[in-house]
PDB file of N, CA, C and O in Angstrom:
ATOM      1  N   MET A   1     -18.291  11.649 101.850  1.00  0.00           N
ATOM      2  CA  MET A   1     -17.431  12.004 100.739  1.00  0.00           C
ATOM      3  C   MET A   1     -18.070  11.488  99.439  1.00  0.00           C
ATOM      4  O   MET A   1     -18.443  10.337  99.344  1.00  0.00           O
ATOM      5  N   ASN A   2     -18.193  12.367  98.463  1.00  0.00           N
ATOM      6  CA  ASN A   2     -18.785  11.995  97.182  1.00  0.00           C
ATOM      7  C   ASN A   2     -17.719  11.460  96.237  1.00  0.00           C
ATOM      8  O   ASN A   2     -16.594  11.947  96.220  1.00  0.00           O
ATOM      9  N   PRO A   3     -18.089  10.480  95.426  1.00  0.00           N
ATOM     10  CA  PRO A   3     -17.112   9.894  94.503  1.00  0.00           C
ATOM     11  C   PRO A   3     -16.624  10.894  93.457  1.00  0.00           C
ATOM     12  O   PRO A   3     -17.386  11.716  92.962  1.00  0.00           O
ATOM     13  N   GLU A   4     -15.345  10.791  93.148  1.00  0.00           N
ATOM     14  CA  GLU A   4     -14.745  11.564  92.073  1.00  0.00           C
ATOM     15  C   GLU A   4     -14.312  10.575  90.994  1.00  0.00           C
ATOM     16  O   GLU A   4     -13.569   9.641  91.275  1.00  0.00           O
ATOM     17  N   ILE A   5     -14.786  10.770  89.783  1.00  0.00           N
ATOM     18  CA  ILE A   5     -14.518   9.861  88.685  1.00  0.00           C
ATOM     19  C   ILE A   5     -13.634  10.569  87.661  1.00  0.00           C
ATOM     20  O   ILE A   5     -13.950  11.686  87.232  1.00  0.00           O
ATOM     21  N   ILE A   6     -12.549   9.926  87.278  1.00  0.00           N
ATOM     22  CA  ILE A   6     -11.689  10.438  86.221  1.00  0.00           C
ATOM     23  C   ILE A   6     -11.736   9.422  85.080  1.00  0.00           C
ATOM     24  O   ILE A   6     -11.379   8.262  85.265  1.00  0.00           O
ATOM     25  N   ILE A   7     -12.201   9.876  83.926  1.00  0.00           N
ATOM     26  CA  ILE A   7     -12.274   9.020  82.744  1.00  0.00           C
ATOM     27  C   ILE A   7     -11.060   9.334  81.883  1.00  0.00           C
ATOM     28  O   ILE A   7     -10.846  10.483  81.513  1.00  0.00           O
ATOM     29  N   MET A   8     -10.273   8.309  81.570  1.00  0.00           N
ATOM     30  CA  MET A   8      -9.068   8.499  80.767  1.00  0.00           C
ATOM     31  C   MET A   8      -9.275   7.843  79.406  1.00  0.00           C
ATOM     32  O   MET A   8      -9.692   6.696  79.324  1.00  0.00           O
ATOM     33  N   ILE A   9      -8.982   8.592  78.367  1.00  0.00           N
ATOM     34  CA  ILE A   9      -9.133   8.108  77.002  1.00  0.00           C
ATOM     35  C   ILE A   9      -7.765   8.087  76.318  1.00  0.00           C
ATOM     36  O   ILE A   9      -7.110   9.125  76.210  1.00  0.00           O
ATOM     37  N   ASP A  10      -7.366   6.926  75.855  1.00  0.00           N
ATOM     38  CA  ASP A  10      -6.115   6.772  75.116  1.00  0.00           C
ATOM     39  C   ASP A  10      -6.361   7.201  73.669  1.00  0.00           C
ATOM     40  O   ASP A  10      -7.199   6.634  72.979  1.00  0.00           O
ATOM     41  N   ARG A  11      -5.657   8.217  73.221  1.00  0.00           N
ATOM     42  CA  ARG A  11      -5.806   8.667  71.840  1.00  0.00           C
ATOM     43  C   ARG A  11      -4.488   8.530  71.082  1.00  0.00           C
ATOM     44  O   ARG A  11      -4.233   9.218  70.098  1.00  0.00           O
ATOM     45  N   SER A  12      -3.678   7.589  71.525  1.00  0.00           N
ATOM     46  CA  SER A  12      -2.394   7.350  70.858  1.00  0.00           C
ATOM     47  C   SER A  12      -2.630   6.707  69.489  1.00  0.00           C
ATOM     48  O   SER A  12      -3.744   6.314  69.143  1.00  0.00           O
ATOM     49  N   GLY A  13      -1.576   6.585  68.724  1.00  0.00           N
ATOM     50  CA  GLY A  13      -1.662   6.052  67.374  1.00  0.00           C
ATOM     51  C   GLY A  13      -2.234   4.647  67.276  1.00  0.00           C
ATOM     52  O   GLY A  13      -2.815   4.285  66.265  1.00  0.00           O
ATOM     53  N   SER A  14      -2.093   3.872  68.333  1.00  0.00           N
ATOM     54  CA  SER A  14      -2.615   2.498  68.292  1.00  0.00           C
ATOM     55  C   SER A  14      -4.138   2.442  68.468  1.00  0.00           C
ATOM     56  O   SER A  14      -4.744   1.401  68.265  1.00  0.00           O
ATOM     57  N   MET A  15      -4.726   3.570  68.839  1.00  0.00           N
ATOM     58  CA  MET A  15      -6.172   3.604  69.125  1.00  0.00           C
ATOM     59  C   MET A  15      -6.947   4.148  67.924  1.00  0.00           C
ATOM     60  O   MET A  15      -7.558   5.197  67.986  1.00  0.00           O
ATOM     61  N   HIS A  16      -6.962   3.422  66.851  1.00  0.00           N
ATOM     62  CA  HIS A  16      -7.728   3.855  65.693  1.00  0.00           C
ATOM     63  C   HIS A  16      -8.821   2.828  65.396  1.00  0.00           C
ATOM     64  O   HIS A  16      -8.807   1.720  65.939  1.00  0.00           O
ATOM     65  N   GLY A  17      -9.769   3.209  64.587  1.00  0.00           N
ATOM     66  CA  GLY A  17     -10.820   2.284  64.175  1.00  0.00           C
ATOM     67  C   GLY A  17     -11.681   1.806  65.326  1.00  0.00           C
ATOM     68  O   GLY A  17     -12.190   2.598  66.124  1.00  0.00           O
ATOM     69  N   ASP A  18     -11.819   0.496  65.418  1.00  0.00           N
ATOM     70  CA  ASP A  18     -12.689  -0.122  66.430  1.00  0.00           C
ATOM     71  C   ASP A  18     -12.254   0.202  67.856  1.00  0.00           C
ATOM     72  O   ASP A  18     -13.087   0.340  68.750  1.00  0.00           O
ATOM     73  N   LYS A  19     -10.963   0.323  68.074  1.00  0.00           N
ATOM     74  CA  LYS A  19     -10.467   0.587  69.436  1.00  0.00           C
ATOM     75  C   LYS A  19     -10.950   1.939  69.954  1.00  0.00           C
ATOM     76  O   LYS A  19     -11.430   2.042  71.076  1.00  0.00           O
ATOM     77  N   ILE A  20     -10.812   2.989  69.157  1.00  0.00           N
ATOM     78  CA  ILE A  20     -11.232   4.310  69.629  1.00  0.00           C
ATOM     79  C   ILE A  20     -12.747   4.383  69.717  1.00  0.00           C
ATOM     80  O   ILE A  20     -13.290   5.032  70.610  1.00  0.00           O
ATOM     81  N   ARG A  21     -13.448   3.692  68.817  1.00  0.00           N
ATOM     82  CA  ARG A  21     -14.915   3.656  68.912  1.00  0.00           C
ATOM     83  C   ARG A  21     -15.345   2.961  70.196  1.00  0.00           C
ATOM     84  O   ARG A  21     -16.268   3.411  70.881  1.00  0.00           O
ATOM     85  N   ALA A  22     -14.684   1.867  70.561  1.00  0.00           N
ATOM     86  CA  ALA A  22     -15.017   1.155  71.801  1.00  0.00           C
ATOM     87  C   ALA A  22     -14.715   2.022  73.022  1.00  0.00           C
ATOM     88  O   ALA A  22     -15.501   2.063  73.975  1.00  0.00           O
ATOM     89  N   ALA A  23     -13.593   2.724  73.001  1.00  0.00           N
ATOM     90  CA  ALA A  23     -13.235   3.602  74.123  1.00  0.00           C
ATOM     91  C   ALA A  23     -14.243   4.739  74.261  1.00  0.00           C
ATOM     92  O   ALA A  23     -14.651   5.094  75.369  1.00  0.00           O
ATOM     93  N   THR A  24     -14.666   5.292  73.136  1.00  0.00           N
ATOM     94  CA  THR A  24     -15.654   6.373  73.156  1.00  0.00           C
ATOM     95  C   THR A  24     -16.991   5.877  73.682  1.00  0.00           C
ATOM     96  O   THR A  24     -17.626   6.544  74.510  1.00  0.00           O
ATOM     97  N   THR A  25     -17.407   4.705  73.237  1.00  0.00           N
ATOM     98  CA  THR A  25     -18.663   4.125  73.718  1.00  0.00           C
ATOM     99  C   THR A  25     -18.604   3.873  75.218  1.00  0.00           C
ATOM    100  O   THR A  25     -19.555   4.184  75.945  1.00  0.00           O
ATOM    101  N   ALA A  26     -17.492   3.351  75.695  1.00  0.00           N
ATOM    102  CA  ALA A  26     -17.339   3.095  77.133  1.00  0.00           C
ATOM    103  C   ALA A  26     -17.390   4.396  77.927  1.00  0.00           C
ATOM    104  O   ALA A  26     -18.028   4.467  78.981  1.00  0.00           O
ATOM    105  N   ALA A  27     -16.734   5.440  77.434  1.00  0.00           N
ATOM    106  CA  ALA A  27     -16.752   6.728  78.123  1.00  0.00           C
ATOM    107  C   ALA A  27     -18.163   7.297  78.182  1.00  0.00           C
ATOM    108  O   ALA A  27     -18.592   7.819  79.215  1.00  0.00           O
ATOM    109  N   MET A  28     -18.906   7.181  77.089  1.00  0.00           N
ATOM    110  CA  MET A  28     -20.291   7.667  77.066  1.00  0.00           C
ATOM    111  C   MET A  28     -21.148   6.913  78.071  1.00  0.00           C
ATOM    112  O   MET A  28     -21.974   7.510  78.772  1.00  0.00           O
ATOM    113  N   CYS A  29     -20.952   5.602  78.154  1.00  0.00           N
ATOM    114  CA  CYS A  29     -21.701   4.801  79.131  1.00  0.00           C
ATOM    115  C   CYS A  29     -21.367   5.227  80.558  1.00  0.00           C
ATOM    116  O   CYS A  29     -22.261   5.331  81.400  1.00  0.00           O
ATOM    117  N   LEU A  30     -20.090   5.468  80.827  1.00  0.00           N
ATOM    118  CA  LEU A  30     -19.688   5.931  82.160  1.00  0.00           C
ATOM    119  C   LEU A  30     -20.310   7.287  82.481  1.00  0.00           C
ATOM    120  O   LEU A  30     -20.796   7.505  83.593  1.00  0.00           O
ATOM    121  N   LEU A  31     -20.302   8.189  81.516  1.00  0.00           N
ATOM    122  CA  LEU A  31     -20.905   9.504  81.736  1.00  0.00           C
ATOM    123  C   LEU A  31     -22.390   9.376  82.053  1.00  0.00           C
ATOM    124  O   LEU A  31     -22.909  10.099  82.904  1.00  0.00           O
ATOM    125  N   ASP A  32     -23.073   8.451  81.392  1.00  0.00           N
ATOM    126  CA  ASP A  32     -24.507   8.238  81.646  1.00  0.00           C
ATOM    127  C   ASP A  32     -24.782   7.731  83.059  1.00  0.00           C
ATOM    128  O   ASP A  32     -25.885   7.899  83.571  1.00  0.00           O
ATOM    129  N   LEU A  33     -23.806   7.103  83.680  1.00  0.00           N
ATOM    130  CA  LEU A  33     -23.982   6.540  85.027  1.00  0.00           C
ATOM    131  C   LEU A  33     -23.718   7.546  86.149  1.00  0.00           C
ATOM    132  O   LEU A  33     -24.023   7.277  87.313  1.00  0.00           O
ATOM    133  N   LEU A  34     -23.145   8.692  85.809  1.00  0.00           N
ATOM    134  CA  LEU A  34     -22.814   9.679  86.838  1.00  0.00           C
ATOM    135  C   LEU A  34     -24.087  10.303  87.416  1.00  0.00           C
ATOM    136  O   LEU A  34     -25.081  10.482  86.721  1.00  0.00           O
ATOM    137  N   THR A  35     -24.016  10.635  88.691  1.00  0.00           N
ATOM    138  CA  THR A  35     -25.114  11.319  89.369  1.00  0.00           C
ATOM    139  C   THR A  35     -24.607  12.678  89.857  1.00  0.00           C
ATOM    140  O   THR A  35     -23.395  12.870  90.016  1.00  0.00           O
ATOM    141  N   PRO A  36     -25.506  13.622  90.104  1.00  0.00           N
ATOM    142  CA  PRO A  36     -25.071  14.967  90.511  1.00  0.00           C
ATOM    143  C   PRO A  36     -24.259  15.016  91.810  1.00  0.00           C
ATOM    144  O   PRO A  36     -23.587  16.009  92.070  1.00  0.00           O
ATOM    145  N   GLU A  37     -24.277  13.959  92.589  1.00  0.00           N
ATOM    146  CA  GLU A  37     -23.470  13.926  93.815  1.00  0.00           C
ATOM    147  C   GLU A  37     -22.004  13.647  93.511  1.00  0.00           C
ATOM    148  O   GLU A  37     -21.145  13.815  94.369  1.00  0.00           O
ATOM    149  N   MET A  38     -21.728  13.204  92.300  1.00  0.00           N
ATOM    150  CA  MET A  38     -20.366  12.852  91.903  1.00  0.00           C
ATOM    151  C   MET A  38     -19.680  14.037  91.234  1.00  0.00           C
ATOM    152  O   MET A  38     -20.337  14.936  90.727  1.00  0.00           O
ATOM    153  N   THR A  39     -18.351  14.004  91.224  1.00  0.00           N
ATOM    154  CA  THR A  39     -17.571  14.946  90.437  1.00  0.00           C
ATOM    155  C   THR A  39     -16.770  14.143  89.424  1.00  0.00           C
ATOM    156  O   THR A  39     -16.501  12.948  89.629  1.00  0.00           O
ATOM    157  N   PHE A  40     -16.405  14.810  88.325  1.00  0.00           N
ATOM    158  CA  PHE A  40     -15.701  14.074  87.275  1.00  0.00           C
ATOM    159  C   PHE A  40     -14.845  15.003  86.434  1.00  0.00           C
ATOM    160  O   PHE A  40     -14.989  16.218  86.459  1.00  0.00           O
ATOM    161  N   ASN A  41     -13.970  14.386  85.677  1.00  0.00           N
ATOM    162  CA  ASN A  41     -13.213  15.054  84.627  1.00  0.00           C
ATOM    163  C   ASN A  41     -12.833  13.988  83.619  1.00  0.00           C
ATOM    164  O   ASN A  41     -12.894  12.792  83.915  1.00  0.00           O
ATOM    165  N   VAL A  42     -12.452  14.411  82.430  1.00  0.00           N
ATOM    166  CA  VAL A  42     -12.025  13.514  81.367  1.00  0.00           C
ATOM    167  C   VAL A  42     -10.626  13.934  80.948  1.00  0.00           C
ATOM    168  O   VAL A  42     -10.363  15.125  80.750  1.00  0.00           O
ATOM    169  N   ILE A  43      -9.737  12.959  80.854  1.00  0.00           N
ATOM    170  CA  ILE A  43      -8.367  13.205  80.429  1.00  0.00           C
ATOM    171  C   ILE A  43      -8.111  12.358  79.192  1.00  0.00           C
ATOM    172  O   ILE A  43      -8.403  11.166  79.182  1.00  0.00           O
ATOM    173  N   SER A  44      -7.592  12.997  78.151  1.00  0.00           N
ATOM    174  CA  SER A  44      -7.173  12.229  76.979  1.00  0.00           C
ATOM    175  C   SER A  44      -5.651  12.274  76.930  1.00  0.00           C
ATOM    176  O   SER A  44      -5.027  13.234  77.350  1.00  0.00           O
ATOM    177  N   PHE A  45      -5.076  11.181  76.433  1.00  0.00           N
ATOM    178  CA  PHE A  45      -3.620  11.127  76.389  1.00  0.00           C
ATOM    179  C   PHE A  45      -3.142  10.380  75.152  1.00  0.00           C
ATOM    180  O   PHE A  45      -3.841   9.533  74.605  1.00  0.00           O
ATOM    181  N   GLY A  46      -1.994  10.769  74.716  1.00  0.00           N
ATOM    182  CA  GLY A  46      -1.274  10.151  73.607  1.00  0.00           C
ATOM    183  C   GLY A  46       0.186  10.466  73.861  1.00  0.00           C
ATOM    184  O   GLY A  46       0.742  10.045  74.863  1.00  0.00           O
ATOM    185  N   THR A  47       0.788  11.294  73.016  1.00  0.00           N
ATOM    186  CA  THR A  47       2.152  11.744  73.291  1.00  0.00           C
ATOM    187  C   THR A  47       2.164  12.845  74.338  1.00  0.00           C
ATOM    188  O   THR A  47       3.199  13.152  74.914  1.00  0.00           O
ATOM    189  N   ASP A  48       0.988  13.458  74.572  1.00  0.00           N
ATOM    190  CA  ASP A  48       0.808  14.429  75.649  1.00  0.00           C
ATOM    191  C   ASP A  48      -0.548  14.142  76.285  1.00  0.00           C
ATOM    192  O   ASP A  48      -1.181  13.149  75.962  1.00  0.00           O
ATOM    193  N   TYR A  49      -0.961  14.962  77.204  1.00  0.00           N
ATOM    194  CA  TYR A  49      -2.266  14.738  77.838  1.00  0.00           C
ATOM    195  C   TYR A  49      -3.027  16.050  77.900  1.00  0.00           C
ATOM    196  O   TYR A  49      -2.458  17.134  77.822  1.00  0.00           O
ATOM    197  N   GLU A  50      -4.348  15.921  78.007  1.00  0.00           N
ATOM    198  CA  GLU A  50      -5.195  17.102  78.043  1.00  0.00           C
ATOM    199  C   GLU A  50      -6.404  16.829  78.948  1.00  0.00           C
ATOM    200  O   GLU A  50      -7.082  15.817  78.801  1.00  0.00           O
ATOM    201  N   PHE A  51      -6.615  17.749  79.891  1.00  0.00           N
ATOM    202  CA  PHE A  51      -7.809  17.687  80.734  1.00  0.00           C
ATOM    203  C   PHE A  51      -8.957  18.366  79.988  1.00  0.00           C
ATOM    204  O   PHE A  51      -8.768  19.431  79.398  1.00  0.00           O
ATOM    205  N   MET A  52     -10.136  17.785  80.018  1.00  0.00           N
ATOM    206  CA  MET A  52     -11.284  18.408  79.368  1.00  0.00           C
ATOM    207  C   MET A  52     -11.691  19.678  80.109  1.00  0.00           C
ATOM    208  O   MET A  52     -12.023  20.687  79.493  1.00  0.00           O
ATOM    209  N   PHE A  53     -11.652  19.630  81.439  1.00  0.00           N
ATOM    210  CA  PHE A  53     -12.020  20.772  82.276  1.00  0.00           C
ATOM    211  C   PHE A  53     -10.837  21.120  83.164  1.00  0.00           C
ATOM    212  O   PHE A  53     -10.002  20.271  83.446  1.00  0.00           O
ATOM    213  N   GLU A  54     -10.778  22.366  83.638  1.00  0.00           N
ATOM    214  CA  GLU A  54      -9.658  22.797  84.485  1.00  0.00           C
ATOM    215  C   GLU A  54      -9.582  22.026  85.793  1.00  0.00           C
ATOM    216  O   GLU A  54      -8.517  21.848  86.356  1.00  0.00           O
ATOM    217  N   GLY A  55     -10.708  21.588  86.291  1.00  0.00           N
ATOM    218  CA  GLY A  55     -10.766  20.791  87.510  1.00  0.00           C
ATOM    219  C   GLY A  55     -11.957  19.864  87.415  1.00  0.00           C
ATOM    220  O   GLY A  55     -12.652  19.830  86.403  1.00  0.00           O
ATOM    221  N   THR A  56     -12.179  19.111  88.474  1.00  0.00           N
ATOM    222  CA  THR A  56     -13.344  18.235  88.443  1.00  0.00           C
ATOM    223  C   THR A  56     -14.620  19.067  88.567  1.00  0.00           C
ATOM    224  O   THR A  56     -14.631  20.115  89.222  1.00  0.00           O
ATOM    225  N   LEU A  57     -15.661  18.599  87.914  1.00  0.00           N
ATOM    226  CA  LEU A  57     -16.957  19.274  87.930  1.00  0.00           C
ATOM    227  C   LEU A  57     -18.001  18.382  88.578  1.00  0.00           C
ATOM    228  O   LEU A  57     -17.916  17.155  88.489  1.00  0.00           O
ATOM    229  N   ARG A  58     -18.975  18.997  89.194  1.00  0.00           N
ATOM    230  CA  ARG A  58     -20.130  18.245  89.654  1.00  0.00           C
ATOM    231  C   ARG A  58     -20.831  17.697  88.418  1.00  0.00           C
ATOM    232  O   ARG A  58     -20.965  18.376  87.415  1.00  0.00           O
ATOM    233  N   ALA A  59     -21.291  16.467  88.482  1.00  0.00           N
ATOM    234  CA  ALA A  59     -21.867  15.782  87.327  1.00  0.00           C
ATOM    235  C   ALA A  59     -23.322  16.170  87.082  1.00  0.00           C
ATOM    236  O   ALA A  59     -24.233  15.353  87.080  1.00  0.00           O
ATOM    237  N   THR A  60     -23.535  17.466  86.868  1.00  0.00           N
ATOM    238  CA  THR A  60     -24.872  17.938  86.527  1.00  0.00           C
ATOM    239  C   THR A  60     -25.178  17.533  85.086  1.00  0.00           C
ATOM    240  O   THR A  60     -24.264  17.177  84.322  1.00  0.00           O
ATOM    241  N   ALA A  61     -26.435  17.608  84.705  1.00  0.00           N
ATOM    242  CA  ALA A  61     -26.820  17.275  83.338  1.00  0.00           C
ATOM    243  C   ALA A  61     -26.068  18.142  82.333  1.00  0.00           C
ATOM    244  O   ALA A  61     -25.626  17.669  81.284  1.00  0.00           O
ATOM    245  N   VAL A  62     -25.894  19.417  82.644  1.00  0.00           N
ATOM    246  CA  VAL A  62     -25.188  20.334  81.748  1.00  0.00           C
ATOM    247  C   VAL A  62     -23.720  19.937  81.605  1.00  0.00           C
ATOM    248  O   VAL A  62     -23.179  19.899  80.493  1.00  0.00           O
ATOM    249  N   ALA A  63     -23.053  19.621  82.693  1.00  0.00           N
ATOM    250  CA  ALA A  63     -21.644  19.252  82.656  1.00  0.00           C
ATOM    251  C   ALA A  63     -21.439  17.940  81.904  1.00  0.00           C
ATOM    252  O   ALA A  63     -20.522  17.812  81.096  1.00  0.00           O
ATOM    253  N   VAL A  64     -22.294  16.967  82.156  1.00  0.00           N
ATOM    254  CA  VAL A  64     -22.191  15.674  81.475  1.00  0.00           C
ATOM    255  C   VAL A  64     -22.427  15.858  79.974  1.00  0.00           C
ATOM    256  O   VAL A  64     -21.685  15.314  79.152  1.00  0.00           O
ATOM    257  N   GLN A  65     -23.423  16.649  79.618  1.00  0.00           N
ATOM    258  CA  GLN A  65     -23.686  16.902  78.199  1.00  0.00           C
ATOM    259  C   GLN A  65     -22.498  17.606  77.551  1.00  0.00           C
ATOM    260  O   GLN A  65     -22.140  17.307  76.413  1.00  0.00           O
ATOM    261  N   SER A  66     -21.885  18.516  78.256  1.00  0.00           N
ATOM    262  CA  SER A  66     -20.704  19.203  77.730  1.00  0.00           C
ATOM    263  C   SER A  66     -19.561  18.220  77.481  1.00  0.00           C
ATOM    264  O   SER A  66     -18.861  18.329  76.482  1.00  0.00           O
ATOM    265  N   ALA A  67     -19.383  17.265  78.367  1.00  0.00           N
ATOM    266  CA  ALA A  67     -18.331  16.261  78.206  1.00  0.00           C
ATOM    267  C   ALA A  67     -18.604  15.363  77.013  1.00  0.00           C
ATOM    268  O   ALA A  67     -17.677  14.937  76.311  1.00  0.00           O
ATOM    269  N   LYS A  68     -19.875  15.082  76.776  1.00  0.00           N
ATOM    270  CA  LYS A  68     -20.209  14.215  75.635  1.00  0.00           C
ATOM    271  C   LYS A  68     -19.920  14.916  74.338  1.00  0.00           C
ATOM    272  O   LYS A  68     -19.560  14.324  73.354  1.00  0.00           O
TER     273      LYS A  68
END
């Protein structure tokens, strides 16, 4: 079974300035660690939530670049 990674980004009102920059940097670092055997998706949330992709994607170079 290949790992499935879900990256969640808080984009609520409290996440401004340094906090959102730190969250973005952490997400980018996580994306850099993914390998093509893994699947992933990114979810952002605040008062509502949004999936970046309709489902999880294989972590190909193209998919990871699209997420970035």
